[in-house]
Amino acid sequence: MRIGILTGGGDCPGLNAVIRAVVRCGIGSGDEVVGFRDGWRGLLDDDAVPLDLAAVRGLLPRGGTVLGTSRTNPYAIDGGPARVMATLERHGIEALVPVGGEDTLGVAAKLTGEGVRVVGVPKTIDNDLDGTDYTFGFDTAVGVAMEAIDRLHTTGDSHHRTLVVEVMGRHAGWIALHAGMAGGATVVLVPERPFDVEAVVAHCLHRFESGYSPIVVVSEGARPADGDLVTATGERDAFGHVRLGGIGAALAALLEERTGREARAVVLGHIQRGGTPSAFDRVLATRFGLAAVGALHEGRSGVMVALRGTDVVPVPIAEATARLKLVPLERYAEAEVFFG
Amino acid sequence: MRIGILTGGGDCPGLNAVIRAVVRCGIGSGDEVVGFRDGWRGLLDDDAVPLDLAAVRGLLPRGGTVLGTSRTNPYAIDGGPARVMATLERHGIEALVPVGGEDTLGVAAKLTGEGVRVVGVPKTIDNDLDGTDYTFGFDTAVGVAMEAIDRLHTTGDSHHRTLVVEVMGRHAGWIALHAGMAGGATVVLVPERPFDVEAVVAHCLHRFESGYSPIVVVSEGARPADGDLVTATGERDAFGHVRLGGIGAALAALLEERTGREARAVVLGHIQRGGTPSAFDRVLATRFGLAAVGALHEGRSGVMVALRGTDVVPVPIAEATARLKLVPLERYAEAEVFFG
Amino acid sequence: MRIGILTGGGDCPGLNAVIRAVVRCGIGSGDEVVGFRDGWRGLLDDDAVPLDLAAVRGLLPRGGTVLGTSRTNPYAIDGGPARVMATLERHGIEALVPVGGEDTLGVAAKLTGEGVRVVGVPKTIDNDLDGTDYTFGFDTAVGVAMEAIDRLHTTGDSHHRTLVVEVMGRHAGWIALHAGMAGGATVVLVPERPFDVEAVVAHCLHRFESGYSPIVVVSEGARPADGDLVTATGERDAFGHVRLGGIGAALAALLEERTGREARAVVLGHIQRGGTPSAFDRVLATRFGLAAVGALHEGRSGVMVALRGTDVVPVPIAEATARLKLVPLERYAEAEVFFG
Amino acid sequence: MRIGILTGGGDCPGLNAVIRAVVRCGIGSGDEVVGFRDGWRGLLDDDAVPLDLAAVRGLLPRGGTVLGTSRTNPYAIDGGPARVMATLERHGIEALVPVGGEDTLGVAAKLTGEGVRVVGVPKTIDNDLDGTDYTFGFDTAVGVAMEAIDRLHTTGDSHHRTLVVEVMGRHAGWIALHAGMAGGATVVLVPERPFDVEAVVAHCLHRFESGYSPIVVVSEGARPADGDLVTATGERDAFGHVRLGGIGAALAALLEERTGREARAVVLGHIQRGGTPSAFDRVLATRFGLAAVGALHEGRSGVMVALRGTDVVPVPIAEATARLKLVPLERYAEAEVFFG
C-alpha cells in the first residue's frame, strides 16, 4: 500500500513521533510512505517527499514536524479538491493519514466522500477534540505551564505580588485546568465559565492574608461574566499584529488596582507548543501512528484513531469532530476546592 | 467526620498530593483529618499527627510522603488488628483513607470486614494494580527513565557501545514498555515475556549495522526463556544485602560477549521513585484524594478510587486487587514494531 | 558573634542557599544568626526572626527567599538610618550580611561608614555587578531562557515563523548573550549595542532562505540605533501598570511587516527569576554564604564576597559597585559569528 | 586554511558544540574544515568527512559527538605517527584541533614536535585537567547528579533509608564535591581524601537522629583510609566485564550493617556523560571552539584553549596536562560544613 501523510494546523509536540510510527510500521508491513509538506498545501502544490527509515531516524524526541504545517484548506480554494485528487493519483497514494485538528480532519472527512481512503490522527494541543480522551501535545503543554507556575510560586511569595499566568485555550480550558491543579494555582479561569471579578479579587486577598502570594492561571479565551475585560480596556498592540498581553495583562492590571498589591502577567505563548514531547505524549503519538496504519490495513476509512481509557480505537471522524470537548462543571468544581 | 489517612509501601511521587487533597477537601467540607505515620505502623503504635491546612501547604510539588511509610502489616502481628481498632477509637476516626498498593489495600479490605469505613487510594509505581487505568507515580517514573534513555542515546552512538537500562518492574513491565517506547529503545524486555537471548543479540547487531548503538530497556523482573540469567551468572553483591546489578548487569555482560562490542548497564533504582511528580501524576493524585473524600461523604466503604478513561470512580477493593495488571500481548507487539 | 542577614531587591534563585550557608556555617562556628524580613524594611521596622538549623532545613533547592525582599532604602526615609541602628542595637547584632544588588549593597556601604561591620553578598540576576565574575541566579535564568529557545526552534521551523524571545536585562545583555549563544539564536540584541533594524531583517531573511526559521533573542533594554522602537510604536498597556510586550512585541510586529512572514513574541518575564537554582548557582550561593561568614570571622568589613576564577574572595563594596559590568565588544563579537 | 578536527576519549556533553563552533567560525573566516572519525583512529585509517555548514546544523543542543570517539593512541601503534602524518598530508590539513583529555592532548603535544600545527580543546567530564578553570561537560554531569540527589531526598526520608549515590570521578572528586554541595548531601567522599568509615557512620546516624535520612555522595574512585573496601569485599561481576556496584554498592552494604538501617546504592554511570549540555557547557564549548580557530589564525601551536575567570586564553598543552587538578583541602572543607 502507498500511504500519504501530512501534518496540519498549529505545532504540537508528538507530530514527529506520529510520522515516525507511521513510517516504521508501514515499511515494516511492506507499505511505502510519502510525506506531503505543510499540510494540505503539499497536496495542492504536489510538494512531496518519500519517507524511508533513514528519514525518520532520531525523530521521536524532536518537537515540531519535519513535514512542516500550514492552515491551508483545499476546499476554500477554487479547484482545490481536484488538485489534491490529482496529486494523490500522480503519487499512486492509496490511503491518507492526515494528522491535525478540527480543520484538517474536516477536510479529511470531505475527501472520504470523494472516495479517498482516510484514517485521521487527531491533534490539538488544547485537548478540545471530542471522541478521544486525550490528544498528544496536551500533556507536554501542561508540563511546561506547570514548571513555569512552580518557578513563579517562590517569586510571588518573595515579592508579595500577584502573578497571572496566561496559558493557551481559546475555547476550552483544559490546559489551564490541569496546569492550575498541578501547579497549585489560587484561581483557575477557563473560557467555559465566565468569571466573577469580585470573586477572583477575594481569592487573591485571602491568599495574601494567609502569608502567601496568589497565582492566577487563566486561559487566553477566559472572559469576565460582565463584559469583555480585554475589549473594555482597549487592549491591542502597536501594529495590530502581535496579540501579546490579552486577558493575562488586562487581568494583572485589574488585580493590581483592586488588591492594592503589585501584579505581573506571564504569557507562555509558543513555548507550550514546541520542544521535546513528554513520555506520555511520545507513547500516545506513537500508538496513534501505529493504530492509523493498522486501521488502514483493516480497510477502515473515514475514521480517526482515538484514546479510550488505555485503548486506541477507530471512531468516525464526523462524530468525533462534531463538537468541542469542553471542561465540564464537575471537573471545574474539583479545581475550585483549592481556590483561595 | 473525622478522617484518618496513612501511606504504605514503597515511595511514589504523588503521595503528598493525595494527602493535601484529602486535607483541603475534607476541611473544606467540615471534616477533620488525622495522619498516621509510617503506614499501618502508625495505627499499631498510635503515632498520629493532626493535619490542618498549614500542615499541607507546599506539599503538592514535593515527592515522598510527609507521613512516612512502611511495609508493616497489622495482620502479621499478634493482636495487631485489635491495636489498630483501639487507635481508631481513641482518635474518634470514622473513616480511613489508606494510600497504598496491594498489601496496604489488602489490610484495608480486611478492616472493612471488621466494620471500619474505608476508601482506599491505589498506589503502585509499577502501574500493575488491576481496576484502574493508571496509578500516580508511574508517569513520573517513566519520565525519569525516558530522560535517562534520551541521554544515553548520544553516548552509546559516540562510543559504539550497547547500553542496558534496568528499570523497575518486578512482575509487570509497564515502566519498561512505556519508557522504552518513549525513549526509542532497540529492545524492551518485560517480565511477562521471557526473552530469547539470540533475538536480543540479533537486534543489537542489526542496530550496530545501521550505524547506531543499541539501547536495551529491561525490567528488573525480566528473565530469559531458558534459565535465569541472574542466578546462572552467580550475580550477588559483597554482603548479600544490596541487590545492585541484577538482570541489567548480567545482560550487559552477556551482550558484550555475544556482540563483541562493549556494553554497559545503568540501573536507575530509587531515582524513579522520588522527586517532584509530573503534571499528570499531580492531577491524578489530587483527583484521587478528592474522590476518596467524596466517596466517604456518599457513605461508600470497601472501595478504592480508580481512573477509568477520564473519570475517577469507586471500585471494590477486593475486585481491583484480585490480580496483577500485566502488559498484554498486543501492547508488547506495539513496542516490537520498533525493535532492531 | 550575632550576625544579622537580609535579602533585598528582585527575586533570584540562590537566595535561600545563601541564607542556609550563613546559618549552617555561623552556627557551626558558635555564632547566632538573626534574619530581617523584606530587606532593609525589616531593619527599619524591627521585623526579625531567629534563624536556627531547623529554620534552614530543605532551603537549598528552593527558589525565592524565606526572608522576603523589598526595595526599601533606609537612606531615602527620614530618620531611616537611626531606626536601622536602633534595631541592630536592640538585637545585639555585631555584624551584618546584606544580600542584594547595587542598591542594597549601596546602603550597606553607607552603614559601614556609621561603624556597622558589614560583609555583603552580591546578587543580580542580570550578572551586571562589577567585581565578581558571576553572580548566582544568572546561570538559572540563562538555563530557563535556553530551554524556552530550545522549545521554540521546532515550532518556528514547523510554522515558518520568526520568534522573538524577550529576556531580562535592562542595562546589560548578559542573559541575552549567554541564552542566545546556548540556544543557537539567529540574532542576539543587547542594550550595550543599539541595533540596526536592517541588519536584523537581513539575518532573518537569510535564515528563512536556508530553510529554517529565525529566533531573535532580545534583552528588555535593547533599543534600535535610530530612535526608540517601543516609544515610537506607542507600546503601552491598558492601565499603564503592566509593562508586557515592550521591545519583544514591538520587534515582532516590525519583523512581521519587514520580512513578510508571521512573527510572534515570547516574554519570559518572572519565570527567569523563580524556581529551583541550577547546580552552578547552588554551589556559588553556598560558597558566597560561607565566605561571608569567613570574612566576618577574619574581621573584614565594607567588603563583599566575589567570584574570581574559581576562588571566592572579599573585595571592597564601593569598588565593586562603582560601575555596571557590561557585555564587552569581544564577547558580543563571539555571538555574531553565529548570526544569520 | 584547512583545519582538521577530531574528538577523543570518553563522551562528554558539548563535543558537538565545539565541532559546530569550529566549523561556523572557520568557514566564516574562509577556512575549510575536515572531520576525522573516532578520534586518532580516523587519522590512522584516513576516515574523514568534510564538514560544511549543513553538517553542523542542529548540533548545538545534541549530546555525544557526530565524529564518534575512541581511545586509540597512534604512538602505541607501530608506524602510527607516520600514518597520521600521511593522512594529514593527503588531505592538505594545515592545522589540527584535537578535542580530548590528557591522552588525546598528549598525542597532540607529540605531533607538535613533528611539525604539525595544533591547538587543542580540553575535554574531561571529571574537570580534572589542570590549566583551565572548568571543562565543558562537567556542569552538565553535576546537574544530572544533583537532580538525582534531589529526587532521592524525599525517598530516603519517606523510607528512613540511607541512600548512597556513586558519581564519576576516578582520580578527582569534583563531580561529587559540586553535586554533593548542590544536592545537600550528608557526606561527600572523594578520591583525594581517603575516608574514615567511622566518621561516615556517625554522620549518617546523626542525620537519622534529626529526623531525616542521609544521602552519601561518593566518587567512583573514593576509598576508605584503611584498606580498599571494594577489593576487600570481593566486589566483581558475573563475567568480570561490567564494573557495576563498586564503591557505591560496597558502601551501602557496609552502612546498612553499621547503622542498622536499610541502605541502597544508586550508580549514575553513563547518564552523566550523555544528553543535551547545560547552558554553561554550551557557552563554554562554543567559546572554546571559537578560541581554537582564533588561536590558529594567530599562528599559535602546541597550545590548548583554557578558561581563566571569564576569559578563554591559550596555554601550553604540556604545562596544562602535566598534572591532575585535584580537589584542594579548602574546597573540601567547604563541603564539610554541611556534613551530618
XYZ file of N, CA and C in Angstrom, chain B residues 202-324:
369
model
N 20.577 -10.444 18.112
C 20.356 -10.125 16.700
C 19.893 -8.672 16.535
N 18.989 -8.231 17.385
C 18.524 -6.836 17.318
C 19.687 -5.865 17.541
N 20.542 -6.191 18.500
C 21.674 -5.299 18.795
C 22.630 -5.238 17.597
N 22.923 -6.383 17.032
C 23.838 -6.401 15.892
C 23.234 -5.631 14.714
N 21.945 -5.786 14.511
C 21.266 -5.072 13.429
C 21.361 -3.562 13.632
N 21.225 -3.178 14.863
C 21.316 -1.751 15.188
C 22.727 -1.223 14.911
N 23.740 -1.959 15.317
C 25.118 -1.540 15.051
C 25.350 -1.419 13.545
N 24.776 -2.380 12.800
C 24.976 -2.369 11.345
C 24.407 -1.111 10.698
N 23.336 -0.592 11.283
C 22.743 0.605 10.675
C 23.465 1.876 11.130
N 24.561 1.707 11.871
C 25.391 2.860 12.208
C 25.069 3.499 13.554
N 24.164 2.877 14.304
C 23.816 3.417 15.616
C 24.049 2.363 16.681
N 23.897 2.761 17.930
C 24.178 1.830 19.013
C 22.892 1.427 19.716
N 22.803 0.168 20.113
C 21.565 -0.320 20.725
C 21.387 0.136 22.166
N 20.132 0.378 22.517
C 19.766 0.606 23.907
C 18.720 -0.439 24.267
N 19.044 -1.236 25.273
C 18.132 -2.292 25.706
C 17.507 -1.873 27.029
N 16.180 -1.789 27.054
C 15.487 -1.437 28.300
C 14.909 -2.710 28.891
N 15.256 -2.962 30.151
C 14.875 -4.237 30.745
C 14.266 -4.018 32.130
N 13.113 -4.618 32.360
C 12.503 -4.596 33.695
C 13.368 -5.405 34.650
N 13.430 -4.997 35.902
C 14.254 -5.752 36.857
C 13.786 -7.211 36.955
N 12.505 -7.461 36.641
C 11.973 -8.821 36.757
C 12.001 -9.622 35.464
N 12.561 -9.068 34.409
C 12.614 -9.807 33.135
C 13.625 -10.944 33.218
N 13.346 -12.042 32.567
C 14.240 -13.204 32.597
C 14.294 -13.858 31.228
N 15.413 -14.514 30.902
C 15.480 -15.231 29.625
C 14.565 -16.458 29.655
N 14.169 -16.895 28.459
C 13.240 -18.031 28.365
C 13.878 -19.306 28.888
N 15.199 -19.432 28.669
C 15.855 -20.667 29.112
C 16.758 -20.397 30.304
N 16.208 -20.559 31.489
C 17.004 -20.401 32.703
C 17.073 -18.952 33.141
N 17.501 -18.761 34.394
C 17.563 -17.411 34.954
C 18.981 -16.891 34.814
N 19.149 -15.896 33.951
C 20.462 -15.335 33.684
C 21.146 -14.873 34.959
N 20.358 -14.287 35.843
C 20.944 -13.702 37.043
C 21.492 -14.778 37.958
N 20.699 -15.802 38.196
C 21.171 -16.906 39.022
C 22.342 -17.605 38.333
N 22.171 -17.871 37.064
C 23.182 -18.595 36.299
C 24.556 -17.949 36.412
N 24.615 -16.630 36.403
C 25.905 -15.957 36.415
C 26.406 -15.721 37.830
N 25.671 -16.197 38.792
C 26.121 -16.041 40.170
C 26.122 -14.604 40.648
N 25.303 -13.789 40.015
C 25.290 -12.368 40.389
C 24.831 -12.213 41.829
N 25.600 -11.527 42.605
C 25.259 -11.204 44.000
C 26.267 -10.170 44.471
N 25.966 -9.499 45.574
C 26.907 -8.475 45.989
C 27.727 -8.932 47.185
N 28.593 -8.032 47.600
C 29.585 -8.320 48.628
C 28.971 -8.938 49.882
N 27.921 -8.286 50.405
C 27.373 -8.708 51.684
C 26.059 -9.465 51.532
N 25.582 -9.585 50.310
C 24.293 -10.234 50.125
C 23.133 -9.318 50.473
N 23.390 -8.018 50.767
C 22.302 -7.095 51.141
C 21.800 -6.324 49.923
N 22.719 -5.698 49.231
C 22.354 -4.742 48.190
C 22.225 -5.451 46.858
N 21.047 -5.410 46.298
C 20.820 -6.123 45.045
C 21.044 -5.210 43.849
N 22.254 -4.746 43.661
C 22.587 -3.908 42.517
C 22.961 -4.798 41.358
N 22.778 -4.312 40.153
C 23.228 -5.095 39.023
C 22.092 -5.936 38.492
N 21.846 -7.059 39.111
C 20.746 -7.907 38.698
C 20.770 -8.171 37.208
N 19.590 -8.188 36.635
C 19.456 -8.565 35.239
C 20.183 -7.582 34.326
N 20.199 -6.307 34.693
C 20.842 -5.301 33.841
C 22.320 -5.605 33.652
N 23.023 -5.812 34.753
C 24.458 -6.079 34.690
C 24.735 -7.402 33.995
N 23.952 -8.409 34.311
C 24.152 -9.728 33.716
C 23.942 -9.668 32.208
N 22.902 -8.944 31.818
C 22.596 -8.848 30.392
C 23.680 -8.070 29.654
N 24.184 -6.994 30.284
C 25.242 -6.215 29.645
C 26.471 -7.095 29.430
N 26.815 -7.871 30.441
C 27.978 -8.762 30.328
C 27.770 -9.755 29.191
N 26.593 -10.320 29.143
C 26.283 -11.308 28.112
C 26.343 -10.688 26.714
N 25.747 -9.497 26.563
C 25.710 -8.853 25.247
C 27.107 -8.444 24.800
N 27.943 -8.076 25.759
C 29.317 -7.721 25.415
C 30.016 -8.928 24.795
N 29.840 -10.072 25.447
C 30.442 -11.304 24.929
C 29.908 -11.675 23.559
N 28.598 -11.590 23.419
C 27.960 -12.125 22.214
C 28.012 -11.189 21.017
N 28.078 -9.856 21.264
C 28.127 -8.931 20.127
C 29.562 -8.525 19.812
N 30.475 -8.774 20.745
C 31.849 -8.354 20.525
C 32.033 -6.847 20.639
N 31.045 -6.166 21.181
C 31.147 -4.714 21.405
C 30.966 -4.458 22.893
N 31.615 -3.431 23.372
C 31.472 -3.089 24.779
C 30.004 -2.866 25.142
N 29.647 -3.221 26.339
C 28.293 -2.977 26.833
C 28.380 -2.448 28.258
N 27.460 -1.565 28.604
C 27.422 -1.022 29.958
C 25.978 -1.046 30.446
N 25.826 -1.239 31.755
C 24.478 -1.217 32.328
C 24.277 0.027 33.171
N 23.084 0.568 33.126
C 22.691 1.655 34.019
C 21.464 1.178 34.790
N 21.553 1.270 36.122
C 20.441 0.820 36.959
C 19.825 2.052 37.620
N 18.615 2.398 37.228
C 18.059 3.678 37.680
C 17.601 3.642 39.135
N 17.142 2.501 39.591
C 16.813 2.331 41.005
C 15.880 3.385 41.556
N 16.220 3.853 42.759
C 15.318 4.716 43.509
C 15.063 6.067 42.859
N 15.876 6.465 41.897
C 15.621 7.767 41.262
C 14.224 7.782 40.652
N 13.759 6.601 40.226
C 12.421 6.516 39.631
C 11.309 6.726 40.645
N 11.604 6.590 41.921
C 10.575 6.644 42.953
C 10.451 8.018 43.602
N 11.451 8.861 43.416
C 11.491 10.074 44.227
C 11.273 11.322 43.425
N 11.286 12.422 44.125
C 11.256 13.718 43.477
C 9.882 14.191 43.098
N 9.859 15.370 42.536
C 8.596 16.044 42.236
C 7.794 15.265 41.194
N 6.495 15.131 41.393
C 5.674 14.379 40.430
C 5.467 15.162 39.141
N 5.234 14.445 38.054
C 4.874 15.074 36.785
C 3.484 15.688 36.905
N 3.135 16.544 35.933
C 1.806 17.166 35.932
C 0.713 16.106 35.931
N 0.888 15.080 35.111
C -0.107 14.009 35.039
C -0.327 13.396 36.419
N 0.760 13.124 37.104
C 0.647 12.470 38.412
C 0.097 13.405 39.484
N 0.430 14.686 39.392
C -0.118 15.625 40.380
C -1.633 15.740 40.216
N -2.086 15.779 38.969
C -3.525 15.896 38.722
C -4.228 14.609 39.149
N -3.643 13.465 38.787
C -4.276 12.194 39.122
C -4.325 11.995 40.639
N -3.218 12.266 41.310
C -3.165 12.087 42.766
C -4.155 13.025 43.448
N -4.239 14.252 42.965
C -5.168 15.220 43.540
C -6.609 14.754 43.351
N -6.914 14.288 42.139
C -8.278 13.821 41.873
C -8.603 12.570 42.704
N -7.624 11.702 42.881
C -7.831 10.519 43.723
C -8.178 10.956 45.156
N -7.435 11.922 45.667
C -7.702 12.395 47.024
C -9.107 12.977 47.146
N -9.483 13.809 46.189
C -10.819 14.416 46.204
C -11.896 13.336 46.126
N -11.679 12.373 45.242
C -12.697 11.336 45.032
C -12.837 10.450 46.257
N -11.726 10.238 46.975
C -11.794 9.404 48.179
C -12.688 10.076 49.225
N -12.472 11.378 49.426
C -13.303 12.102 50.390
C -14.756 12.115 49.903
N -14.924 12.326 48.606
C -16.279 12.330 48.040
C -16.985 11.001 48.279
N -16.261 9.911 48.078
C -16.861 8.588 48.268
C -17.246 8.379 49.729
N -16.391 8.845 50.633
C -16.715 8.734 52.061
C -17.989 9.511 52.372
N -18.090 10.711 51.808
C -19.276 11.542 52.055
C -20.544 10.871 51.513
N -20.359 10.072 50.469
C -21.511 9.358 49.899
C -21.792 8.065 50.650
N -21.005 7.807 51.696
C -21.261 6.629 52.501
C -20.649 5.349 51.965
N -19.747 5.456 50.982
C -19.119 4.256 50.435
C -18.099 3.673 51.408
N -17.861 2.403 51.294
C -16.786 1.746 52.036
C -16.369 0.480 51.302
N -15.155 0.029 51.595
C -14.670 -1.188 50.932
C -14.315 -0.958 49.479
N -14.233 0.291 49.099
C -13.884 0.608 47.708
C -12.545 1.332 47.657
N -11.991 1.369 46.473
C -10.859 2.254 46.222
C -11.243 3.113 45.022
N -10.620 4.275 44.929
C -10.888 5.124 43.775
C -10.042 4.629 42.614
N -10.527 4.831 41.408
C -9.830 4.295 40.237
C -10.055 5.215 39.049
N -9.052 5.246 38.171
C -9.197 6.016 36.939
C -9.744 5.108 35.848
N -10.837 5.537 35.248
C -11.409 4.824 34.101
C -11.618 5.857 33.007
N -10.794 5.804 31.993
C -10.855 6.837 30.966
C -10.442 8.153 31.593
N -11.338 9.131 31.585
C -11.008 10.398 32.235
C -11.762 10.567 33.547
N -12.499 9.516 33.942
C -13.294 9.600 35.175
C -12.608 8.901 36.334
N -12.800 9.458 37.515
C -12.346 8.782 38.722
C -13.579 8.206 39.410
N -13.588 6.892 39.578
C -14.776 6.205 40.096
C -14.385 5.248 41.213
N -15.347 4.908 42.092
C -15.050 3.914 43.126
C -15.251 2.505 42.584
N -14.315 1.613 42.940
C -14.449 0.200 42.569
C -14.142 -0.643 43.811
N -14.744 -1.830 43.905
C -14.482 -2.672 45.087
C -12.994 -2.977 45.224
N -12.476 -2.820 46.424
C -11.045 -3.089 46.646
C -10.715 -4.527 46.269
N -11.525 -5.431 46.732
C -11.224 -6.855 46.531
C -11.075 -7.162 45.045
N -12.017 -6.674 44.264
C -12.010 -6.913 42.828
C -10.749 -6.312 42.176
N -10.441 -5.125 42.630
C -9.353 -4.394 41.986
C -7.991 -4.992 42.288
N -7.875 -5.662 43.445
C -6.562 -6.190 43.831
C -6.484 -7.709 43.646
N -7.501 -8.270 42.993
C -7.549 -9.728 42.849
C -6.378 -10.259 42.027
N -5.984 -9.484 41.007
C -4.853 -9.974 40.212
C -4.026 -8.799 39.679
N -2.790 -9.099 39.379
C -1.891 -8.085 38.821
C -2.351 -7.685 37.429
